[in-house]
Amino acid sequence: IYFLDLIQYRELSNKIANFWGTIQASLFPWLEEELLPLTNQHRQLVSILELIRIEDFIPWNCQWMGRPLASRKAIARAFVAKCIYNLPTTRKLHQDLQTDVNLRRICGWESRKDIPSESTLSRAFKEFAEAALPQKAHEALIKISYEDEVIGHLSRDSTAIEGREKPQYEGNSIDSKMRSKKKRRAGRPKKGEKVEPKEKTRIQKQAEGMTLEEMIKDLPIRCDKGSKRNAKGHTVSWNGYKLHLDTADNGIPISAILTSASVHDSQVAIPLAAMSATRVINFYDLMDAAYDVKEITEYLVGLNHVPIIDANPRRNLDLQQNLKAESKARRVLNWKPAEAIRYNQRSSAERSNARLKDEFGARNLRVKGSKKVFCHLMIGVLVLSADQLLRLIT
């Protein structure tokens, strides 16, 4: 495990080292001559902007009549700065652009009068959400960084995202839908009674050959209520969404999917695996007990991956007792199998989720609507990926 991580670290760091050397040797000295003294945050912002090149993914907009549009490239760089500075609102970003000369000029505005209004920033953000701008930039960054590279482990997990919306449901509420279904009595059907075949689950449909686009489109993304059991064994609930991530050993997010808060983690495992397979090559998939489903294991084996999933005994009392006895025997013998040692690498997913919330704005969610929410979160995922890449050499 450590030998594989060392090879991956060296190969990936060599790629970023050339980029970092160019910034230190030429870009930073030029900026220090043109601007005021640069702080550490300014240097971090410049390095990340040069690495992700988000302005390259903005579609060209030809306008023949009317007032010229505000520079969408500068606005995109400003929203990246908002994420790096962990600013809570667009209004605070607008204020900082007016007071911080270096920040304003790094984003692309020379004077205060060039800065667009808050409403213009919000309209531009809506355009970025519709065009999936950060998703495209993140996909390109991962493919370029991991070209001809191999990842040892991908850790799959989700994190709760609290929204500022009221829970919504398609059609009637869940309770009314359950009441509308007529439950059939268990046992042998009556003479002449037609028994409808049991509908396939979402995971079974995914495993039967749905495309990635079909799987993502089938997942609900509306704001609703979710609940889960935390590390202390208490059940917590929230209104909002879930962000599902595939994270590499070095803490770099590889793929991300947004769903409703009520969606179970296992329903997003196959789409995430399919998305990551188009971007990187990995050997092992690490997942907790929520992903212990036969169809998921078979799908990952079909991708030539080795799934390492924590066993979920569910209501099988015999299996629960066997797992406890096995765990106790391992502690007595002071022995861990290779799968258990590899499973410890899954902590990288927890660290990435924590950094995304604490440092890159996932807790400062002020927008409404799944597209805007995903755009806000993906800017954080993009910045987190670039920051982790730069940490490999700095």
Tab-separated table of C-alpha atoms in Angstrom:
chain	number	residue	atom	x	y	z
A	1	ILE	CA	0.000	0.000	0.000
A	2	TYR	CA	2.683	2.493	0.995
A	3	PHE	CA	4.814	1.611	-2.047
A	4	LEU	CA	1.852	2.279	-4.359
A	5	ASP	CA	1.080	5.574	-2.613
A	6	LEU	CA	4.727	6.620	-2.897
A	7	ILE	CA	4.786	5.965	-6.658
A	8	GLN	CA	1.539	7.849	-7.153
A	9	TYR	CA	2.769	10.763	-5.032
A	10	ARG	CA	6.055	11.076	-6.943
A	11	GLU	CA	4.532	10.884	-10.426
A	12	LEU	CA	1.745	13.349	-9.653
A	13	SER	CA	4.021	15.775	-7.809
A	14	ASN	CA	6.449	15.855	-10.737
A	15	LYS	CA	3.639	17.030	-12.994
A	16	ILE	CA	2.658	19.855	-10.638
A	17	ALA	CA	6.268	20.791	-9.843
A	18	ASN	CA	6.864	22.203	-13.329
A	19	PHE	CA	3.727	24.311	-13.063
A	20	TRP	CA	4.648	25.526	-9.561
A	21	GLY	CA	8.175	26.418	-10.641
A	22	THR	CA	6.842	28.641	-13.431
A	23	ILE	CA	4.583	30.505	-10.996
A	24	GLN	CA	7.319	31.086	-8.454
A	25	ALA	CA	9.968	32.073	-10.986
A	26	SER	CA	8.010	34.414	-13.236
A	27	LEU	CA	4.401	35.099	-12.213
A	28	PHE	CA	4.848	36.049	-8.538
A	29	PRO	CA	7.766	38.479	-9.177
A	30	TRP	CA	5.792	40.192	-11.949
A	31	LEU	CA	2.703	40.518	-9.743
A	32	GLU	CA	4.720	41.972	-6.867
A	33	GLU	CA	5.976	44.698	-9.212
A	34	GLU	CA	2.520	45.509	-10.537
A	35	LEU	CA	0.474	45.130	-7.335
A	36	LEU	CA	0.763	45.819	-3.641
A	37	PRO	CA	2.597	43.240	-1.470
A	38	LEU	CA	0.897	39.863	-1.859
A	39	THR	CA	-0.455	38.000	1.170
A	40	ASN	CA	-0.558	34.223	1.483
A	41	GLN	CA	-4.215	34.231	0.437
A	42	HIS	CA	-3.388	36.249	-2.674
A	43	ARG	CA	-0.672	33.765	-3.592
A	44	GLN	CA	-3.026	30.843	-3.003
A	45	LEU	CA	-5.675	32.498	-5.177
A	46	VAL	CA	-3.239	33.166	-8.026
A	47	SER	CA	-1.875	29.602	-7.916
A	48	ILE	CA	-5.322	27.993	-7.977
A	49	LEU	CA	-6.624	30.278	-10.722
A	50	GLU	CA	-3.635	29.483	-12.896
A	51	LEU	CA	-4.047	25.764	-12.280
A	52	ILE	CA	-7.788	25.416	-12.945
A	53	ARG	CA	-8.096	28.057	-15.735
A	54	ILE	CA	-11.851	28.299	-15.188
A	55	GLU	CA	-12.189	31.159	-17.675
A	56	ASP	CA	-11.260	28.774	-20.503
A	57	PHE	CA	-14.563	26.901	-20.051
A	58	ILE	CA	-16.853	29.939	-20.332
A	59	PRO	CA	-18.776	29.753	-23.625
A	60	TRP	CA	-18.194	32.633	-26.021
A	61	ASN	CA	-21.153	35.011	-26.056
A	62	CYS	CA	-21.563	37.240	-29.092
A	63	GLN	CA	-23.738	40.286	-28.413
A	64	TRP	CA	-24.600	42.545	-31.324
A	65	MET	CA	-27.011	44.966	-29.675
A	66	GLY	CA	-27.553	46.508	-26.258
A	67	ARG	CA	-25.246	47.251	-23.391
A	68	PRO	CA	-22.083	45.112	-23.305
A	69	LEU	CA	-22.162	42.313	-20.755
A	70	ALA	CA	-19.906	42.401	-17.734
A	71	SER	CA	-16.820	40.234	-18.117
A	72	ARG	CA	-17.932	36.687	-17.325
A	73	LYS	CA	-14.305	35.578	-17.036
A	74	ALA	CA	-13.605	38.087	-14.267
A	75	ILE	CA	-16.835	37.138	-12.488
A	76	ALA	CA	-15.938	33.440	-12.625
A	77	ARG	CA	-12.543	34.182	-11.094
A	78	ALA	CA	-14.286	36.265	-8.422
A	79	PHE	CA	-16.512	33.354	-7.403
A	80	VAL	CA	-13.410	31.157	-7.114
A	81	ALA	CA	-11.960	33.837	-4.821
A	82	LYS	CA	-15.173	33.812	-2.806
A	83	CYS	CA	-14.702	30.090	-2.231
A	84	ILE	CA	-11.009	30.398	-1.307
A	85	TYR	CA	-11.677	33.288	1.078
A	86	ASN	CA	-14.707	31.343	2.461
A	87	LEU	CA	-16.940	34.407	2.156
A	88	PRO	CA	-20.518	33.820	3.336
A	89	THR	CA	-22.417	35.928	0.771
A	90	THR	CA	-22.077	37.553	-2.636
A	91	ARG	CA	-22.529	40.916	-0.925
A	92	LYS	CA	-19.397	40.321	1.147
A	93	LEU	CA	-17.548	39.386	-2.054
A	94	HIS	CA	-18.696	42.640	-3.659
A	95	GLN	CA	-17.463	44.630	-0.657
A	96	ASP	CA	-14.065	42.926	-0.642
A	97	LEU	CA	-13.631	43.591	-4.346
A	98	GLN	CA	-14.099	47.294	-3.674
A	99	THR	CA	-11.656	47.454	-0.766
A	100	ASP	CA	-8.959	44.923	-1.730
A	101	VAL	CA	-6.979	46.277	-4.683
A	102	ASN	CA	-4.990	43.083	-5.221
A	103	LEU	CA	-8.100	40.906	-5.170
A	104	ARG	CA	-9.857	43.180	-7.648
A	105	ARG	CA	-6.954	43.248	-10.118
A	106	ILE	CA	-6.272	39.508	-9.821
A	107	CYS	CA	-9.884	38.852	-10.788
A	108	GLY	CA	-9.591	41.217	-13.777
A	109	TRP	CA	-10.953	44.654	-12.826
A	110	GLU	CA	-8.675	47.693	-12.781
A	111	SER	CA	-10.868	50.150	-10.865
A	112	ARG	CA	-13.931	50.135	-8.625
A	113	LYS	CA	-16.231	51.433	-11.338
A	114	ASP	CA	-15.517	48.320	-13.398
A	115	ILE	CA	-16.919	46.009	-10.719
A	116	PRO	CA	-20.464	44.856	-11.625
A	117	SER	CA	-23.321	45.115	-9.176
A	118	GLU	CA	-24.485	42.338	-6.864
A	119	SER	CA	-27.463	41.566	-9.113
A	120	THR	CA	-25.124	41.169	-12.111
A	121	LEU	CA	-22.952	38.783	-10.109
A	122	SER	CA	-26.042	36.746	-9.218
A	123	ARG	CA	-27.245	36.624	-12.836
A	124	ALA	CA	-23.812	35.494	-13.986
A	125	PHE	CA	-23.794	32.784	-11.304
A	126	LYS	CA	-27.107	31.501	-12.673
A	127	GLU	CA	-25.523	31.322	-16.130
A	128	PHE	CA	-22.599	29.348	-14.709
A	129	ALA	CA	-25.024	26.939	-13.041
A	130	GLU	CA	-26.991	26.397	-16.259
A	131	ALA	CA	-23.783	25.783	-18.237
A	132	ALA	CA	-22.304	23.465	-15.532
A	133	LEU	CA	-19.120	25.557	-15.598
A	134	PRO	CA	-17.344	24.220	-12.467
A	135	GLN	CA	-18.249	20.624	-13.356
A	136	LYS	CA	-16.511	20.948	-16.736
A	137	ALA	CA	-13.455	22.623	-15.211
A	138	HIS	CA	-13.174	19.944	-12.513
A	139	GLU	CA	-13.478	17.087	-15.007
A	140	ALA	CA	-10.749	18.600	-17.187
A	141	LEU	CA	-8.470	19.165	-14.182
A	142	ILE	CA	-8.793	15.543	-13.043
A	143	LYS	CA	-8.273	14.074	-16.515
A	144	ILE	CA	-5.173	16.192	-17.165
A	145	SER	CA	-3.678	15.572	-13.715
A	146	TYR	CA	-4.258	11.807	-13.744
A	147	GLU	CA	-3.445	11.155	-17.373
A	148	ASP	CA	-1.455	7.899	-17.569
A	149	GLU	CA	-1.622	7.639	-13.752
A	150	VAL	CA	-3.043	4.919	-11.506
A	151	ILE	CA	-4.913	5.459	-8.230
A	152	GLY	CA	-4.698	2.841	-5.518
A	153	HIS	CA	-7.952	3.450	-3.652
A	154	LEU	CA	-11.135	5.438	-4.277
A	155	SER	CA	-13.110	6.200	-1.110
A	156	ARG	CA	-16.849	6.627	-1.691
A	157	ASP	CA	-18.980	8.570	0.787
A	158	SER	CA	-21.652	11.267	1.086
A	159	THR	CA	-22.082	14.349	3.239
A	160	ALA	CA	-25.187	16.249	4.311
A	161	ILE	CA	-25.771	19.673	2.745
A	162	GLU	CA	-28.216	21.906	4.595
A	163	GLY	CA	-30.317	24.031	2.251
A	164	ARG	CA	-32.281	27.216	2.752
A	165	GLU	CA	-35.426	25.915	1.075
A	166	LYS	CA	-38.604	24.212	2.122
A	167	PRO	CA	-38.725	20.470	1.474
A	168	GLN	CA	-40.464	19.629	-1.792
A	169	TYR	CA	-41.994	16.408	-3.022
A	170	GLU	CA	-43.051	15.336	-6.487
A	171	GLY	CA	-46.842	15.260	-6.654
A	172	ASN	CA	-48.392	14.242	-3.359
A	173	SER	CA	-46.449	13.787	-0.161
A	174	ILE	CA	-44.782	10.500	0.690
A	175	ASP	CA	-47.442	9.661	3.277
A	176	SER	CA	-50.289	10.131	0.784
A	177	LYS	CA	-48.449	7.995	-1.774
A	178	MET	CA	-48.088	5.192	0.747
A	179	ARG	CA	-51.769	5.405	1.637
A	180	SER	CA	-52.806	5.338	-2.036
A	181	LYS	CA	-51.101	1.981	-2.593
A	182	LYS	CA	-53.331	-0.978	-1.854
A	183	LYS	CA	-51.369	-3.547	0.066
A	184	ARG	CA	-52.010	-7.125	-0.954
A	185	ARG	CA	-52.364	-9.745	1.745
A	186	ALA	CA	-49.434	-12.121	2.010
A	187	GLY	CA	-49.883	-15.673	0.835
A	188	ARG	CA	-51.121	-17.546	-2.197
A	189	PRO	CA	-53.155	-15.378	-4.616
A	190	LYS	CA	-56.841	-16.028	-4.987
A	191	LYS	CA	-58.272	-17.765	-8.017
A	192	GLY	CA	-58.372	-15.318	-10.904
A	193	GLU	CA	-56.403	-12.667	-9.017
A	194	LYS	CA	-53.711	-10.936	-11.059
A	195	VAL	CA	-50.490	-10.342	-9.181
A	196	GLU	CA	-48.340	-7.564	-10.600
A	197	PRO	CA	-44.642	-8.411	-10.835
A	198	LYS	CA	-42.448	-6.760	-8.271
A	199	GLU	CA	-40.928	-3.559	-9.586
A	200	LYS	CA	-37.157	-3.543	-9.905
A	201	THR	CA	-35.196	-1.331	-7.575
A	202	ARG	CA	-33.147	1.611	-8.804
A	203	ILE	CA	-29.901	-0.249	-8.129
A	204	GLN	CA	-31.056	-3.249	-10.172
A	205	LYS	CA	-31.978	-0.983	-13.091
A	206	GLN	CA	-28.578	0.694	-12.918
A	207	ALA	CA	-26.724	-2.610	-12.894
A	208	GLU	CA	-28.645	-3.895	-15.916
A	209	GLY	CA	-26.928	-1.492	-18.297
A	210	MET	CA	-28.224	2.068	-17.921
A	211	THR	CA	-25.927	4.754	-19.299
A	212	LEU	CA	-24.313	7.290	-16.983
A	213	GLU	CA	-26.605	10.064	-18.231
A	214	GLU	CA	-29.680	7.920	-17.622
A	215	MET	CA	-28.556	6.993	-14.116
A	216	ILE	CA	-27.908	10.622	-13.143
A	217	LYS	CA	-31.202	11.764	-14.648
A	218	ASP	CA	-33.056	9.069	-12.690
A	219	LEU	CA	-31.733	10.313	-9.327
A	220	PRO	CA	-33.984	12.831	-7.531
A	221	ILE	CA	-32.345	16.222	-6.924
A	222	ARG	CA	-35.134	18.222	-5.276
A	223	CYS	CA	-34.717	19.627	-1.789
A	224	ASP	CA	-36.275	17.356	0.817
A	225	LYS	CA	-35.689	15.983	4.292
A	226	GLY	CA	-32.969	13.474	5.088
A	227	SER	CA	-31.811	11.673	8.197
A	228	LYS	CA	-28.897	9.478	9.169
A	229	ARG	CA	-27.131	8.104	12.214
A	230	ASN	CA	-23.988	9.991	13.156
A	231	ALA	CA	-20.755	8.591	14.591
A	232	LYS	CA	-22.155	8.759	18.136
A	233	GLY	CA	-25.178	6.656	17.262
A	234	HIS	CA	-27.701	9.512	17.301
A	235	THR	CA	-30.139	10.122	14.439
A	236	VAL	CA	-29.856	13.598	12.929
A	237	SER	CA	-32.131	15.176	10.312
A	238	TRP	CA	-31.738	18.089	7.933
A	239	ASN	CA	-33.491	19.794	5.028
A	240	GLY	CA	-31.481	20.033	1.852
A	241	TYR	CA	-29.323	17.746	-0.236
A	242	LYS	CA	-26.572	15.131	-0.233
A	243	LEU	CA	-23.208	15.497	-1.953
A	244	HIS	CA	-21.694	12.157	-2.978
A	245	LEU	CA	-17.934	12.093	-3.589
A	246	ASP	CA	-15.289	9.715	-4.870
A	247	THR	CA	-11.983	10.702	-3.236
A	248	ALA	CA	-8.471	9.526	-4.056
A	249	ASP	CA	-5.883	8.573	-1.426
A	250	ASN	CA	-4.332	12.058	-1.452
A	251	GLY	CA	-7.685	13.727	-0.689
A	252	ILE	CA	-8.446	14.885	-4.242
A	253	PRO	CA	-12.140	14.561	-5.194
A	254	ILE	CA	-12.457	12.642	-8.450
A	255	SER	CA	-16.227	12.685	-9.043
A	256	ALA	CA	-19.234	14.352	-7.418
A	257	ILE	CA	-23.006	13.904	-7.703
A	258	LEU	CA	-25.737	15.914	-5.945
A	259	THR	CA	-29.006	14.257	-4.884
A	260	SER	CA	-31.912	14.843	-2.575
A	261	ALA	CA	-31.245	14.394	1.122
A	262	SER	CA	-33.539	11.354	1.281
A	263	VAL	CA	-31.621	9.352	-1.347
A	264	HIS	CA	-29.785	6.379	0.141
A	265	ASP	CA	-26.032	6.286	-0.410
A	266	SER	CA	-26.172	2.902	-2.151
A	267	GLN	CA	-28.285	4.299	-5.007
A	268	VAL	CA	-25.423	6.592	-6.103
A	269	ALA	CA	-22.574	4.052	-5.881
A	270	ILE	CA	-22.906	2.740	-9.441
A	271	PRO	CA	-23.235	6.198	-11.083
A	272	LEU	CA	-20.213	7.434	-9.135
A	273	ALA	CA	-18.177	4.390	-10.106
A	274	ALA	CA	-19.147	4.813	-13.760
A	275	MET	CA	-18.236	8.516	-13.702
A	276	SER	CA	-14.884	7.913	-12.011
A	277	ALA	CA	-14.067	5.137	-14.483
A	278	THR	CA	-14.185	7.676	-17.331
A	279	ARG	CA	-11.665	9.914	-15.573
A	280	VAL	CA	-9.122	7.779	-13.723
A	281	ILE	CA	-7.863	4.215	-13.325
A	282	ASN	CA	-8.050	2.733	-9.837
A	283	PHE	CA	-7.685	-0.677	-8.209
A	284	TYR	CA	-9.796	-0.623	-5.039
A	285	ASP	CA	-13.166	0.896	-4.080
A	286	LEU	CA	-13.596	1.560	-0.353
A	287	MET	CA	-17.157	1.901	1.012
A	288	ASP	CA	-18.927	1.651	4.340
A	289	ALA	CA	-21.758	-0.714	5.285
A	290	ALA	CA	-24.399	1.396	3.515
A	291	TYR	CA	-23.040	0.153	0.159
A	292	ASP	CA	-23.156	-3.560	1.036
A	293	VAL	CA	-25.404	-4.582	-1.880
A	294	LYS	CA	-24.840	-7.539	-4.204
A	295	GLU	CA	-25.490	-5.558	-7.407
A	296	ILE	CA	-22.900	-2.917	-6.440
A	297	THR	CA	-20.241	-5.544	-5.779
A	298	GLU	CA	-20.906	-7.283	-9.087
A	299	TYR	CA	-20.793	-4.000	-11.014
A	300	LEU	CA	-17.434	-3.031	-9.508
A	301	VAL	CA	-16.001	-6.466	-10.250
A	302	GLY	CA	-17.140	-5.949	-13.845
A	303	LEU	CA	-15.023	-2.774	-13.927
A	304	ASN	CA	-11.989	-4.849	-12.858
A	305	HIS	CA	-12.016	-3.179	-9.433
A	306	VAL	CA	-11.666	-4.826	-6.043
A	307	PRO	CA	-14.546	-3.660	-3.795
A	308	ILE	CA	-13.771	-3.486	-0.075
A	309	ILE	CA	-17.108	-2.916	1.660
A	310	ASP	CA	-17.798	-3.043	5.374
A	311	ALA	CA	-20.225	-5.902	6.088
A	312	ASN	CA	-23.811	-4.943	6.910
A	313	PRO	CA	-25.503	-7.691	8.958
A	314	ARG	CA	-28.859	-5.890	8.867
A	315	ARG	CA	-31.278	-8.130	10.839
A	316	ASN	CA	-29.178	-11.282	10.644
A	317	LEU	CA	-28.446	-11.960	14.319
A	318	ASP	CA	-26.118	-14.870	13.576
A	319	LEU	CA	-24.012	-12.718	11.260
A	320	GLN	CA	-23.882	-9.968	13.890
A	321	GLN	CA	-22.552	-12.378	16.491
A	322	ASN	CA	-20.010	-13.820	14.046
A	323	LEU	CA	-18.721	-10.355	13.157
A	324	LYS	CA	-18.349	-9.434	16.830
A	325	ALA	CA	-16.544	-12.670	17.581
A	326	GLU	CA	-14.203	-12.167	14.616
A	327	SER	CA	-13.459	-8.590	15.662
A	328	LYS	CA	-12.701	-9.721	19.203
A	329	ALA	CA	-10.412	-12.496	17.952
A	330	ARG	CA	-8.466	-10.009	15.815
A	331	ARG	CA	-7.933	-7.739	18.802
A	332	VAL	CA	-6.707	-10.665	20.926
A	333	LEU	CA	-4.304	-11.828	18.239
A	334	ASN	CA	-3.326	-8.254	17.347
A	335	TRP	CA	-3.778	-9.088	13.675
A	336	LYS	CA	-5.425	-7.266	10.787
A	337	PRO	CA	-6.050	-8.704	7.319
A	338	ALA	CA	-4.927	-6.795	4.228
A	339	GLU	CA	-8.504	-5.653	3.493
A	340	ALA	CA	-8.796	-4.028	6.930
A	341	ILE	CA	-5.507	-2.152	6.444
A	342	ARG	CA	-6.622	-0.904	3.048
A	343	TYR	CA	-10.005	0.114	4.476
A	344	ASN	CA	-8.223	2.579	6.777
A	345	GLN	CA	-7.413	4.656	3.673
A	346	ARG	CA	-11.095	5.593	3.582
A	347	SER	CA	-10.418	8.358	6.115
A	348	SER	CA	-9.376	10.545	3.146
A	349	ALA	CA	-13.070	10.905	2.251
A	350	GLU	CA	-13.904	12.194	5.724
A	351	ARG	CA	-11.067	14.734	5.586
A	352	SER	CA	-12.175	15.973	2.174
A	353	ASN	CA	-15.752	16.431	3.367
A	354	ALA	CA	-14.520	18.335	6.424
A	355	ARG	CA	-12.274	20.652	4.383
A	356	LEU	CA	-15.047	21.269	1.885
A	357	LYS	CA	-17.386	22.420	4.648
A	358	ASP	CA	-14.945	24.242	6.911
A	359	GLU	CA	-12.674	25.948	4.363
A	360	PHE	CA	-14.374	26.080	0.975
A	361	GLY	CA	-17.896	27.330	1.525
A	362	ALA	CA	-20.080	24.213	1.729
A	363	ARG	CA	-21.608	25.563	4.954
A	364	ASN	CA	-22.278	29.001	3.409
A	365	LEU	CA	-25.086	27.872	1.129
A	366	ARG	CA	-27.348	30.828	0.271
A	367	VAL	CA	-28.694	29.908	-3.174
A	368	LYS	CA	-31.843	27.944	-3.972
A	369	GLY	CA	-32.474	25.324	-6.609
A	370	SER	CA	-30.518	22.155	-7.307
A	371	LYS	CA	-28.513	23.603	-10.225
A	372	LYS	CA	-27.325	26.630	-8.262
A	373	VAL	CA	-26.614	24.523	-5.189
A	374	PHE	CA	-24.550	22.056	-7.225
A	375	CYS	CA	-22.685	24.914	-8.919
A	376	HIS	CA	-21.840	26.447	-5.523
A	377	LEU	CA	-20.626	23.111	-4.168
A	378	MET	CA	-18.679	22.206	-7.307
A	379	ILE	CA	-16.706	25.449	-7.124
A	380	GLY	CA	-15.640	24.269	-3.682
A	381	VAL	CA	-14.813	20.792	-5.010
A	382	LEU	CA	-12.791	22.357	-7.835
A	383	VAL	CA	-10.836	24.585	-5.451
A	384	LEU	CA	-10.288	21.692	-3.028
A	385	SER	CA	-8.902	19.530	-5.836
A	386	ALA	CA	-6.504	22.254	-6.965
A	387	ASP	CA	-5.406	22.998	-3.408
A	388	GLN	CA	-4.682	19.312	-2.724
A	389	LEU	CA	-2.675	19.072	-5.948
A	390	LEU	CA	-0.570	22.065	-4.915
A	391	ARG	CA	-0.054	20.580	-1.451
A	392	LEU	CA	1.719	17.603	-2.994
A	393	ILE	CA	4.750	19.775	-3.784
A	394	THR	CA	4.513	22.660	-1.319
